[in-house]
Amino acid sequence: MIIPNSKFLISRRKQLELTQRDVAWRVSELGLKLNDNHYSRIERGLDDYVNIKLETAFGIARALEADITECFEVKFENDVKEFSLSPEQKRKLKAGSKQTVKAGLGQYLKEYRNSKGIPARVVADAIEVHPSYIFQVEKGNASFEVMQKVAKHYGFSLEDINPSVSAPSK
């Protein structure tokens, strides 16, 4: 809900020496529909005018040459403290899942390659894949077999990185 800060709206309008009609006219000049009667009701914070359109709120703030946060307060009727995970997020974050392990291995391989200054093309040529595939490996979007080949090229195995990976599996 967008709730008017009545005290601020009134004091700012008076400070600028504007009438309610002047404010409504300025808002309408911005291409928004607002007459002085509606503005009067918004300014007074009447119950039927507490949830106004966002564009109208911006128009009023602009007409009063003020920041929208000074003129209005936003309140969520159904405020949620914490969102629950979607089924897709739960699947991806499942502890010990194959994709999570692959992502961790890929990240390690990427960090190792970058720390040694090895170009992706050199690794790709060594294990006979396209250079762009090395980046997929480093994102965890490759088979364990290919990841093992990259690790072997670097002089270690996937087991050295993560003991839970006992052998390349599909």
XYZ file of N, CA, C and O in Angstrom, residues 38-96:
236
model
N -9.546 14.973 -5.822
C -8.819 13.738 -5.521
C -7.541 14.034 -4.750
O -7.207 13.339 -3.792
N -6.807 15.076 -5.176
C -5.591 15.425 -4.462
C -5.901 15.803 -3.020
O -5.193 15.404 -2.099
N -6.984 16.533 -2.807
C -7.379 16.936 -1.462
C -7.594 15.708 -0.574
O -7.158 15.667 0.574
N -8.242 14.700 -1.133
C -8.518 13.485 -0.365
C -7.230 12.706 -0.081
O -7.055 12.140 0.994
N -6.315 12.695 -1.054
C -5.019 12.036 -0.852
C -4.247 12.767 0.241
O -3.715 12.156 1.166
N -4.212 14.093 0.138
C -3.466 14.899 1.099
C -3.985 14.725 2.528
O -3.212 14.680 3.470
N -5.274 14.584 2.650
C -5.855 14.392 3.982
C -5.744 12.955 4.461
O -6.040 12.650 5.610
N -5.345 12.040 3.570
C -5.150 10.638 3.956
C -6.445 9.915 4.242
O -6.484 9.025 5.092
N -7.495 10.275 3.527
C -8.777 9.605 3.742
C -8.666 8.133 3.367
O -7.913 7.760 2.467
N -9.395 7.292 4.081
C -9.265 5.842 3.939
C -9.397 5.350 2.504
O -8.697 4.438 2.098
N -10.298 5.951 1.719
C -10.459 5.474 0.352
C -9.352 5.979 -0.578
O -9.314 5.651 -1.748
N -8.424 6.766 -0.052
C -7.309 7.272 -0.852
C -5.949 6.964 -0.218
O -5.005 7.707 -0.384
N -5.854 5.854 0.490
C -4.565 5.505 1.087
C -3.751 4.585 0.194
O -2.551 4.501 0.343
N -4.377 3.908 -0.723
C -3.639 3.012 -1.608
C -3.723 3.555 -3.026
O -4.529 3.127 -3.821
N -2.842 4.510 -3.319
C -2.897 5.153 -4.627
C -1.894 4.503 -5.566
O -1.003 3.773 -5.147
N -2.042 4.787 -6.848
C -1.138 4.220 -7.842
C 0.259 4.801 -7.678
O 0.424 5.975 -7.339
N 1.246 3.974 -7.968
C 2.635 4.392 -7.844
C 2.942 5.573 -8.752
O 3.606 6.526 -8.349
N 2.430 5.542 -9.981
C 2.701 6.655 -10.898
C 2.098 7.958 -10.392
O 2.692 9.026 -10.533
N 0.943 7.887 -9.743
C 0.330 9.084 -9.166
C 1.191 9.600 -8.018
O 1.404 10.804 -7.881
N 1.691 8.686 -7.195
C 2.554 9.082 -6.084
C 3.811 9.779 -6.604
O 4.215 10.822 -6.082
N 4.415 9.237 -7.642
C 5.590 9.879 -8.235
C 5.228 11.251 -8.794
O 5.992 12.206 -8.671
N 4.066 11.346 -9.438
C 3.624 12.625 -9.988
C 3.436 13.677 -8.909
O 3.849 14.836 -9.069
N 2.834 13.287 -7.793
C 2.624 14.224 -6.685
C 3.972 14.661 -6.102
O 4.194 15.847 -5.861
N 4.863 13.714 -5.913
C 6.188 14.050 -5.375
C 6.909 15.023 -6.307
O 7.508 15.998 -5.862
N 6.801 14.776 -7.597
C 7.456 15.665 -8.559
C 6.811 17.046 -8.550
O 7.506 18.070 -8.607
N 5.490 17.089 -8.466
C 4.776 18.367 -8.433
C 5.147 19.177 -7.195
O 5.195 20.406 -7.239
N 5.434 18.485 -6.105
C 5.822 19.157 -4.861
C 7.343 19.331 -4.757
O 7.843 19.756 -3.711
N 8.047 18.956 -5.824
C 9.504 19.084 -5.868
C 10.146 18.427 -4.646
O 11.004 19.001 -3.974
N 9.698 17.208 -4.378
C 10.166 16.470 -3.203
C 10.490 15.034 -3.594
O 10.133 14.574 -4.678
N 11.143 14.352 -2.695
C 11.457 12.945 -2.882
C 10.216 12.125 -2.544
O 9.503 12.427 -1.584
N 9.983 11.080 -3.301
C 8.782 10.258 -3.073
C 8.757 9.654 -1.673
O 7.703 9.488 -1.075
N 9.938 9.360 -1.123
C 9.987 8.756 0.212
C 9.587 9.748 1.305
O 9.249 9.333 2.409
N 9.653 11.035 1.000
C 9.187 12.036 1.962
C 7.666 12.158 1.902
O 7.022 12.411 2.913
N 7.125 11.968 0.709
C 5.689 12.173 0.490
C 4.837 10.956 0.834
O 3.685 11.104 1.224
N 5.414 9.772 0.668
C 4.627 8.549 0.819
C 5.409 7.465 1.546
O 6.631 7.450 1.535
N 4.658 6.565 2.137
C 5.230 5.401 2.800
C 4.659 4.170 2.109
O 3.486 4.134 1.772
N 5.498 3.194 1.869
C 5.045 1.960 1.240
C 4.970 0.883 2.305
O 5.931 0.641 3.024
N 3.812 0.274 2.411
C 3.627 -0.839 3.347
C 3.109 -2.034 2.568
O 2.243 -1.894 1.719
N 3.642 -3.196 2.887
C 3.181 -4.417 2.250
C 2.128 -5.060 3.134
O 2.353 -5.276 4.319
N 0.984 -5.345 2.540
C -0.098 -5.956 3.319
C 0.269 -7.370 3.750
O -0.011 -7.770 4.851
N 0.886 -8.115 2.864
C 1.271 -9.497 3.155
C 2.781 -9.580 3.219
O 3.413 -10.243 2.420
N 3.366 -8.897 4.175
C 4.815 -8.853 4.274
C 5.352 -10.229 4.653
O 4.896 -10.854 5.601
N 6.312 -10.705 3.881
C 6.921 -12.006 4.106
C 8.329 -11.773 4.633
O 9.115 -11.068 4.021
N 8.630 -12.335 5.780
C 9.951 -12.156 6.384
C 11.017 -12.921 5.600
O 12.117 -12.460 5.395
N 10.679 -14.120 5.175
C 11.633 -14.943 4.449
C 10.866 -15.788 3.445
O 9.862 -16.414 3.771
N 11.341 -15.788 2.213
C 10.693 -16.584 1.185
C 11.184 -18.021 1.283
O 12.360 -18.280 1.536
N 10.274 -18.950 1.054
C 10.683 -20.348 1.040
C 11.305 -20.646 -0.322
O 11.083 -19.935 -1.287
N 12.086 -21.688 -0.381
C 12.741 -22.058 -1.624
C 11.748 -22.695 -2.580
O 10.862 -23.441 -2.166
N 11.916 -22.400 -3.852
C 11.086 -23.047 -4.864
C 11.554 -24.495 -4.994
O 12.678 -24.831 -4.606
N 10.712 -25.362 -5.557
C 11.143 -26.755 -5.741
C 12.437 -26.856 -6.548
O 13.297 -27.687 -6.262
N 12.610 -25.982 -7.546
C 13.829 -25.983 -8.357
C 15.048 -25.610 -7.516
O 16.101 -26.229 -7.615
N 14.897 -24.593 -6.656
C 16.004 -24.193 -5.784
C 16.351 -25.302 -4.806
O 17.526 -25.555 -4.539
N 15.332 -25.960 -4.263
C 15.585 -27.063 -3.328
C 16.357 -28.178 -4.009
O 17.280 -28.751 -3.430
N 15.971 -28.462 -5.247
C 16.654 -29.514 -5.993
C 18.126 -29.154 -6.207
O 19.017 -29.962 -6.008
N 18.379 -27.890 -6.585
C 19.754 -27.457 -6.858
C 20.601 -27.393 -5.597
O 21.798 -27.635 -5.631
N 19.983 -27.022 -4.484
C 20.749 -26.839 -3.257
C 20.839 -28.085 -2.376
O 21.430 -28.052 -1.315
N 20.244 -29.137 -2.835
C 20.242 -30.357 -2.036
C 21.688 -30.745 -1.716
O 22.523 -30.902 -2.600
N 21.968 -30.877 -0.437
C 23.345 -31.150 0.007
C 23.862 -32.443 -0.601
O 23.187 -33.470 -0.584
N 25.061 -32.365 -1.133
C 25.699 -33.544 -1.686
C 25.162 -33.964 -3.037
O 25.523 -35.035 -3.515
